[in-house]
CSV table of C-alpha atoms and ligand atoms in Angstrom, one decimal:
chain,number,residue,atom,x,y,z
A,28,UNK,CA,0.0,0.0,0.0
A,29,UNK,CA,3.0,2.2,0.7
A,30,UNK,CA,4.1,1.7,-2.8
A,31,UNK,CA,0.7,2.5,-4.2
A,32,UNK,CA,0.6,6.0,-2.6
A,33,UNK,CA,4.1,6.7,-3.8
A,34,UNK,CA,3.3,5.9,-7.4
A,35,UNK,CA,0.5,8.4,-7.4
A,36,UNK,CA,2.7,11.2,-6.4
A,37,UNK,CA,5.1,13.0,-8.7
A,38,UNK,CA,8.1,10.9,-9.4
A,39,UNK,CA,10.8,11.4,-6.7
A,40,UNK,CA,13.5,11.7,-9.3
A,41,UNK,CA,14.4,14.4,-11.7
A,42,UNK,CA,15.3,14.0,-15.4
A,43,UNK,CA,17.1,16.3,-17.8
A,44,UNK,CA,13.7,16.7,-19.6
A,45,UNK,CA,12.3,18.3,-16.5
A,46,UNK,CA,14.9,21.1,-16.7
A,47,UNK,CA,14.2,23.9,-19.1
A,48,UNK,CA,16.8,25.5,-21.3
A,49,UNK,CA,20.4,24.8,-20.3
A,50,UNK,CA,21.1,22.8,-23.4
A,51,UNK,CA,24.8,23.4,-23.4
A,52,UNK,CA,25.1,22.6,-19.6
A,53,UNK,CA,23.0,19.4,-20.1
A,54,UNK,CA,25.2,18.3,-23.0
A,55,UNK,CA,28.5,19.0,-21.2
A,56,UNK,CA,27.2,17.3,-18.1
A,57,UNK,CA,26.0,14.1,-19.8
A,58,UNK,CA,29.3,13.9,-21.6
A,59,UNK,CA,31.1,14.1,-18.3
A,60,UNK,CA,28.7,11.6,-16.7
A,61,UNK,CA,29.3,9.1,-19.5
A,62,UNK,CA,32.8,8.9,-18.1
A,63,UNK,CA,31.3,7.5,-14.9
A,64,UNK,CA,29.0,5.1,-16.8
A,65,UNK,CA,31.6,3.9,-19.3
A,66,UNK,CA,34.1,3.3,-16.5
A,67,UNK,CA,35.7,0.2,-18.0
A,68,UNK,CA,36.6,1.9,-21.2
A,69,UNK,CA,37.9,4.9,-19.4
A,70,UNK,CA,40.2,2.6,-17.4
A,71,UNK,CA,41.3,0.6,-20.4
A,72,UNK,CA,42.4,3.8,-22.1
A,73,UNK,CA,44.2,5.1,-19.0
A,74,UNK,CA,42.1,8.2,-18.7
A,75,UNK,CA,42.1,9.9,-15.4
A,76,UNK,CA,38.7,9.1,-13.7
A,77,UNK,CA,36.3,11.8,-13.0
A,78,UNK,CA,35.8,12.7,-9.4
A,79,UNK,CA,34.3,16.1,-9.2
A,80,UNK,CA,32.1,18.3,-11.3
A,81,UNK,CA,31.6,22.0,-10.4
A,82,UNK,CA,28.4,23.8,-11.5
A,83,UNK,CA,28.8,27.6,-11.6
A,84,UNK,CA,26.3,30.3,-12.2
A,85,UNK,CA,23.8,32.7,-10.7
A,86,UNK,CA,21.2,31.5,-8.1
A,87,UNK,CA,18.1,29.7,-9.2
A,88,UNK,CA,19.3,28.6,-12.6
A,89,UNK,CA,18.8,24.8,-12.0
A,90,UNK,CA,22.2,23.6,-10.6
A,91,UNK,CA,20.5,21.5,-8.0
A,92,UNK,CA,18.1,20.1,-10.5
A,93,UNK,CA,21.0,19.2,-12.8
A,94,UNK,CA,22.7,17.4,-10.0
A,95,UNK,CA,19.5,15.4,-9.2
A,96,UNK,CA,19.0,14.6,-12.9
A,97,UNK,CA,22.7,13.5,-13.0
A,98,UNK,CA,21.9,11.0,-10.2
A,99,UNK,CA,19.0,9.6,-12.2
A,100,UNK,CA,21.0,9.4,-15.4
A,101,UNK,CA,23.8,7.4,-13.8
A,102,UNK,CA,21.6,5.2,-11.6
A,103,UNK,CA,23.2,6.8,-8.5
A,104,UNK,CA,21.8,7.6,-5.1
A,105,UNK,CA,21.7,11.3,-4.5
A,106,UNK,CA,23.0,12.9,-1.3
A,107,UNK,CA,23.0,16.6,-0.7
A,108,UNK,CA,24.5,19.1,1.7
A,109,UNK,CA,25.0,22.8,1.6
A,110,UNK,CA,28.1,24.7,2.6
A,111,UNK,CA,26.1,27.0,4.8
A,112,UNK,CA,25.2,24.1,7.0
A,113,UNK,CA,28.8,24.0,8.2
A,114,UNK,CA,28.9,27.6,9.3
A,115,UNK,CA,29.2,28.0,13.1
A,116,UNK,CA,29.8,24.4,13.7
A,117,UNK,CA,32.2,23.5,16.4
A,118,UNK,CA,35.7,22.6,15.2
A,119,UNK,CA,35.7,19.0,14.1
A,120,UNK,CA,31.9,18.7,13.7
A,121,UNK,CA,32.0,19.8,10.1
A,122,UNK,CA,34.7,17.3,9.3
A,123,UNK,CA,32.8,14.4,10.8
A,124,UNK,CA,29.6,15.5,9.1
A,125,UNK,CA,31.5,15.3,5.7
A,126,UNK,CA,32.9,11.9,6.7
A,127,UNK,CA,29.4,10.7,7.5
A,128,UNK,CA,27.9,12.1,4.3
A,129,UNK,CA,30.3,10.0,2.2
A,130,UNK,CA,29.8,6.9,4.4
A,131,UNK,CA,26.1,7.2,4.1
A,132,UNK,CA,26.2,7.8,0.4
A,133,UNK,CA,28.2,4.5,-0.1
A,134,UNK,CA,25.9,2.6,2.3
A,135,UNK,CA,22.8,3.8,0.6
A,136,UNK,CA,24.2,2.9,-2.9
A,137,UNK,CA,24.9,-0.6,-1.7
A,138,UNK,CA,21.5,-1.0,0.0
A,139,UNK,CA,19.5,0.4,-2.9
A,140,UNK,CA,21.5,-1.6,-5.4
A,141,UNK,CA,22.7,1.5,-7.3
A,142,UNK,CA,25.8,1.7,-9.5
A,143,UNK,CA,27.2,4.8,-7.8
A,144,UNK,CA,26.6,7.7,-5.4
A,145,UNK,CA,26.5,11.4,-6.2
A,146,UNK,CA,27.3,13.7,-3.3
A,147,UNK,CA,26.1,17.2,-4.1
A,148,UNK,CA,27.4,20.2,-2.1
A,149,UNK,CA,25.6,23.4,-2.8
A,150,UNK,CA,27.3,26.7,-1.9
A,151,UNK,CA,30.7,25.1,-1.8
A,152,UNK,CA,32.3,28.5,-1.6
A,153,UNK,CA,31.2,28.8,2.1
A,154,UNK,CA,33.6,25.9,3.1
A,155,UNK,CA,35.9,26.1,0.1
A,156,UNK,CA,36.8,29.8,0.0
A,157,UNK,CA,40.4,30.9,-0.5
A,158,UNK,CA,42.7,30.3,2.4
A,159,UNK,CA,44.9,33.3,2.0
A,160,UNK,CA,47.1,34.9,4.6
A,161,UNK,CA,47.5,31.6,6.4
A,162,UNK,CA,44.5,32.5,8.5
A,163,UNK,CA,42.9,29.6,10.3
A,164,UNK,CA,39.2,29.4,10.0
A,165,UNK,CA,36.9,27.1,11.9
A,166,UNK,CA,35.8,25.3,8.7
A,167,UNK,CA,39.3,24.6,7.3
A,168,UNK,CA,39.0,21.1,8.8
A,169,UNK,CA,35.7,20.7,6.9
A,170,UNK,CA,37.4,21.6,3.7
A,171,UNK,CA,40.4,19.4,4.5
A,172,UNK,CA,38.1,16.5,5.1
A,173,UNK,CA,36.3,17.1,1.8
A,174,UNK,CA,39.7,17.0,0.0
A,175,UNK,CA,40.6,13.9,1.9
A,176,UNK,CA,37.4,12.2,0.8
A,177,UNK,CA,38.0,13.3,-2.8
A,178,UNK,CA,41.5,12.0,-2.8
A,179,UNK,CA,40.4,8.8,-1.2
A,180,UNK,CA,37.8,8.0,-3.9
A,181,UNK,CA,38.9,4.8,-5.6
A,182,UNK,CA,36.9,4.7,-8.7
A,183,UNK,CA,37.5,1.0,-9.2
A,184,UNK,CA,35.7,0.2,-6.0
A,185,UNK,CA,31.9,-0.3,-6.0
A,186,UNK,CA,30.0,1.9,-5.4
A,187,UNK,CA,31.8,4.6,-7.3
A,188,UNK,CA,31.4,8.1,-5.9
A,189,UNK,CA,31.1,11.4,-7.8
A,190,UNK,CA,31.1,14.7,-6.1
A,191,UNK,CA,29.1,17.6,-7.6
A,192,UNK,CA,29.3,21.1,-6.2
A,193,UNK,CA,27.7,24.4,-7.0
A,194,UNK,CA,28.7,28.0,-6.5
A,195,UNK,CA,27.9,31.4,-7.8
A,196,UNK,CA,31.3,32.6,-6.8
A,197,UNK,CA,33.8,30.5,-8.6
A,198,UNK,CA,36.6,33.1,-8.3
A,199,UNK,CA,36.4,32.7,-4.5
A,200,UNK,CA,37.3,29.1,-4.5
A,201,UNK,CA,40.5,27.8,-3.0
A,202,UNK,CA,42.8,26.5,-5.7
A,203,UNK,CA,43.2,23.2,-3.8
A,204,UNK,CA,39.7,22.4,-4.9
A,205,UNK,CA,40.3,23.0,-8.5
A,206,UNK,CA,43.4,20.8,-9.0
A,207,UNK,CA,43.3,17.9,-11.4
A,208,UNK,CA,41.6,14.9,-9.7
A,209,UNK,CA,39.4,17.2,-7.7
A,210,UNK,CA,36.9,19.6,-9.3
A,211,UNK,CA,38.6,19.7,-12.6
A,212,UNK,CA,35.4,19.7,-14.7
A,213,UNK,CA,33.5,23.0,-14.7
A,214,UNK,CA,30.1,23.6,-16.2
A,215,UNK,CA,28.5,27.0,-16.5
A,216,UNK,CA,24.8,27.2,-15.7
A,217,UNK,CA,23.8,30.7,-16.9
A,218,UNK,CA,20.5,32.6,-16.9
A,219,UNK,CA,18.2,31.2,-19.6
A,220,UNK,CA,17.8,33.0,-23.0
A,221,UNK,CA,14.3,33.6,-24.4
A,222,UNK,CA,14.0,30.1,-25.7
A,223,UNK,CA,15.1,28.6,-22.4
A,224,UNK,CA,12.7,30.8,-20.5
A,225,UNK,CA,9.8,29.6,-22.7
A,226,UNK,CA,10.8,26.0,-22.1
A,227,UNK,CA,10.9,26.6,-18.3
A,228,UNK,CA,7.5,28.4,-18.3
A,229,UNK,CA,6.1,25.5,-20.2
A,230,UNK,CA,7.4,23.0,-17.7
A,231,UNK,CA,5.9,24.9,-14.8
A,232,UNK,CA,2.6,25.4,-16.7
A,233,UNK,CA,2.1,21.7,-17.1
A,234,UNK,CA,0.0,21.2,-14.1
A,235,UNK,CA,-2.0,24.5,-14.5
A,236,UNK,CA,-5.1,25.4,-16.4
A,237,UNK,CA,-4.2,28.2,-19.0
A,238,UNK,CA,-6.8,30.3,-20.6
A,239,UNK,CA,-6.9,30.5,-24.5
A,240,UNK,CA,-5.6,34.1,-24.5
A,241,UNK,CA,-2.3,33.1,-22.8
A,242,UNK,CA,0.9,33.6,-24.7
A,243,UNK,CA,3.8,32.2,-22.8
A,244,UNK,CA,6.0,33.3,-25.7
A,245,UNK,CA,5.2,36.9,-24.8
A,246,UNK,CA,5.9,36.3,-21.1
A,247,UNK,CA,9.2,34.7,-22.1
A,248,UNK,CA,9.9,37.9,-24.1
A,249,UNK,CA,9.1,40.1,-21.1
A,250,UNK,CA,11.2,38.2,-18.5
A,251,UNK,CA,14.7,39.1,-19.7
A,252,UNK,CA,17.3,38.2,-17.0
A,253,UNK,CA,14.8,36.1,-15.0
A,254,UNK,CA,16.2,32.9,-13.5
A,255,UNK,CA,14.4,29.5,-13.6
A,256,UNK,CA,13.4,29.9,-10.0
A,257,UNK,CA,11.9,33.3,-10.8
A,258,UNK,CA,10.0,31.9,-13.8
A,259,UNK,CA,8.6,29.2,-11.5
A,260,UNK,CA,7.5,31.9,-9.2
A,261,UNK,CA,5.8,33.8,-12.1
A,262,UNK,CA,3.7,30.7,-12.9
A,263,UNK,CA,2.8,30.2,-9.2
A,264,UNK,CA,1.9,33.8,-8.6
A,265,UNK,CA,-0.2,33.9,-11.7
A,266,UNK,CA,-2.2,30.9,-10.4
A,267,UNK,CA,-2.7,32.8,-7.1
A,268,UNK,CA,-4.0,35.9,-9.0
A,269,UNK,CA,-6.3,33.6,-11.0
A,270,UNK,CA,-7.7,32.2,-7.7
A,271,UNK,CA,-8.3,35.6,-6.3
A,272,UNK,CA,-10.2,36.5,-9.4
A,273,UNK,CA,-12.2,33.3,-9.0
A,274,UNK,CA,-11.1,32.6,-12.6
A,275,UNK,CA,-11.1,29.0,-13.7
A,276,UNK,CA,-7.9,29.4,-15.6
A,277,UNK,CA,-4.8,31.6,-15.6
A,278,UNK,CA,-5.2,34.5,-18.0
A,279,UNK,CA,-2.6,36.7,-19.6
A,280,UNK,CA,-3.3,39.6,-17.2
A,281,UNK,CA,-2.6,37.2,-14.2
A,282,UNK,CA,0.8,36.4,-15.8
A,283,UNK,CA,1.6,40.1,-16.4
A,284,UNK,CA,0.8,40.9,-12.8
A,285,UNK,CA,2.9,38.0,-11.6
A,286,UNK,CA,5.9,39.2,-13.8
A,287,UNK,CA,5.6,42.6,-12.1
A,288,UNK,CA,5.4,41.1,-8.7
A,289,UNK,CA,8.4,38.8,-9.1
A,290,UNK,CA,10.4,41.7,-10.7
A,291,UNK,CA,9.5,44.1,-7.9
A,292,UNK,CA,9.9,41.5,-5.1
A,293,UNK,CA,13.5,40.9,-6.3
A,294,UNK,CA,14.3,44.6,-6.4
A,295,UNK,CA,13.1,45.2,-2.9
A,296,UNK,CA,15.0,42.2,-1.6
A,297,UNK,CA,18.1,43.4,-3.2
A,298,UNK,CA,17.7,46.9,-1.9
A,299,UNK,CA,17.0,45.8,1.6
A,300,UNK,CA,20.3,43.8,1.8
A,301,UNK,CA,22.3,46.9,0.9
B,3,ATP,P1,20.9,28.1,-5.9
B,3,ATP,O1,22.2,28.4,-6.5
B,3,ATP,O2,20.1,29.3,-5.4
B,3,ATP,O3,20.9,26.9,-5.0
B,3,ATP,P2,20.1,26.5,-8.2
B,3,ATP,O4,20.8,26.9,-9.4
B,3,ATP,O5,20.6,25.3,-7.5
B,3,ATP,O6,20.0,27.7,-7.2
B,3,ATP,P3,17.6,25.1,-8.3
B,3,ATP,O7,17.5,24.9,-6.8
B,3,ATP,O8,18.0,24.0,-9.1
B,3,ATP,O9,18.6,26.3,-8.5
B,3,ATP,O10,16.3,25.7,-8.8
B,3,ATP,C1,15.3,26.3,-7.9
B,3,ATP,C2,13.9,26.0,-8.5
B,3,ATP,O11,13.7,26.9,-9.6
B,3,ATP,C3,13.7,24.6,-9.0
B,3,ATP,O12,13.1,23.8,-8.0
B,3,ATP,C4,12.7,24.9,-10.1
B,3,ATP,O13,11.4,25.0,-9.6
B,3,ATP,C5,13.1,26.2,-10.6
B,3,ATP,N1,14.1,26.1,-11.8
B,3,ATP,C6,15.3,26.7,-11.8
B,3,ATP,N2,15.9,26.4,-13.0
B,3,ATP,C7,15.0,25.7,-13.7
B,3,ATP,C8,15.1,25.2,-15.0
B,3,ATP,N3,16.2,25.3,-15.8
B,3,ATP,N4,14.0,24.5,-15.5
B,3,ATP,C9,12.9,24.3,-14.7
B,3,ATP,N5,12.8,24.8,-13.4
B,3,ATP,C10,13.9,25.5,-13.0
């Protein structure tokens, strides 16, 4: 019965088709992931195995979605943590949390009969910022433990582990993280262009009733510089406006109001943090 309720809900996994735009990022990512999948060939040719992929780009562009889709694509378990979790942890706690994360990833992969494990670390810059001036920070041990885990990955041992990380401040990262054998594969995840925006709007319109007058193409045109997360908000806010109007479907005016709201909301957020 447990299984029955689960199958009714939206699938728990993410695929590349659920991610709008980002064609180049998807292509580069699947090319890199094929290294993980075609491991035997990689080894035969003596190619250095892939251990880490860094996703870079502004917030809300789909980096987490890409990491989740990567897990599905490679038949891997997905484990996630965020750099910000490690702030204000007592010395040593962050390092043991990293150790546990990798241990659990391996255990889950074995238990769930998966080929590999993907460990995703969002906001990697928080723990992996430049260590200049020889200054000791409380999360250096956390970073050191992460580097130790990366160096200790034996790609010939089942289950294989791949580390994915995301940042919107790549220039802040300590060079130790970027060395060969660590995060040596970088994929840019930029704000979507108009075609990408339309694709994202369509994805988030799937479960919503749209009135005949709706032109998502026009909304894509008007949302220059919006991220995927903001476009998701536009569709959601438009549905809320439709509900307030007691309208059965989302109309173009609801979408236009939603665009203004999301645009304005972002502006006031930004101003208030200054
Ligand atoms: P951050 O750097 O802030 O963590 P991110 O790049 O990891 O952001 P996600 O967490 O992947 O962004 O995206 C946030 C939400 O925005 C998603 O859950 C989804 O609803 C929507 N979204 C973002 N990008 C896309 C996209 N390319 N296609 C579809 N939905 C998207």
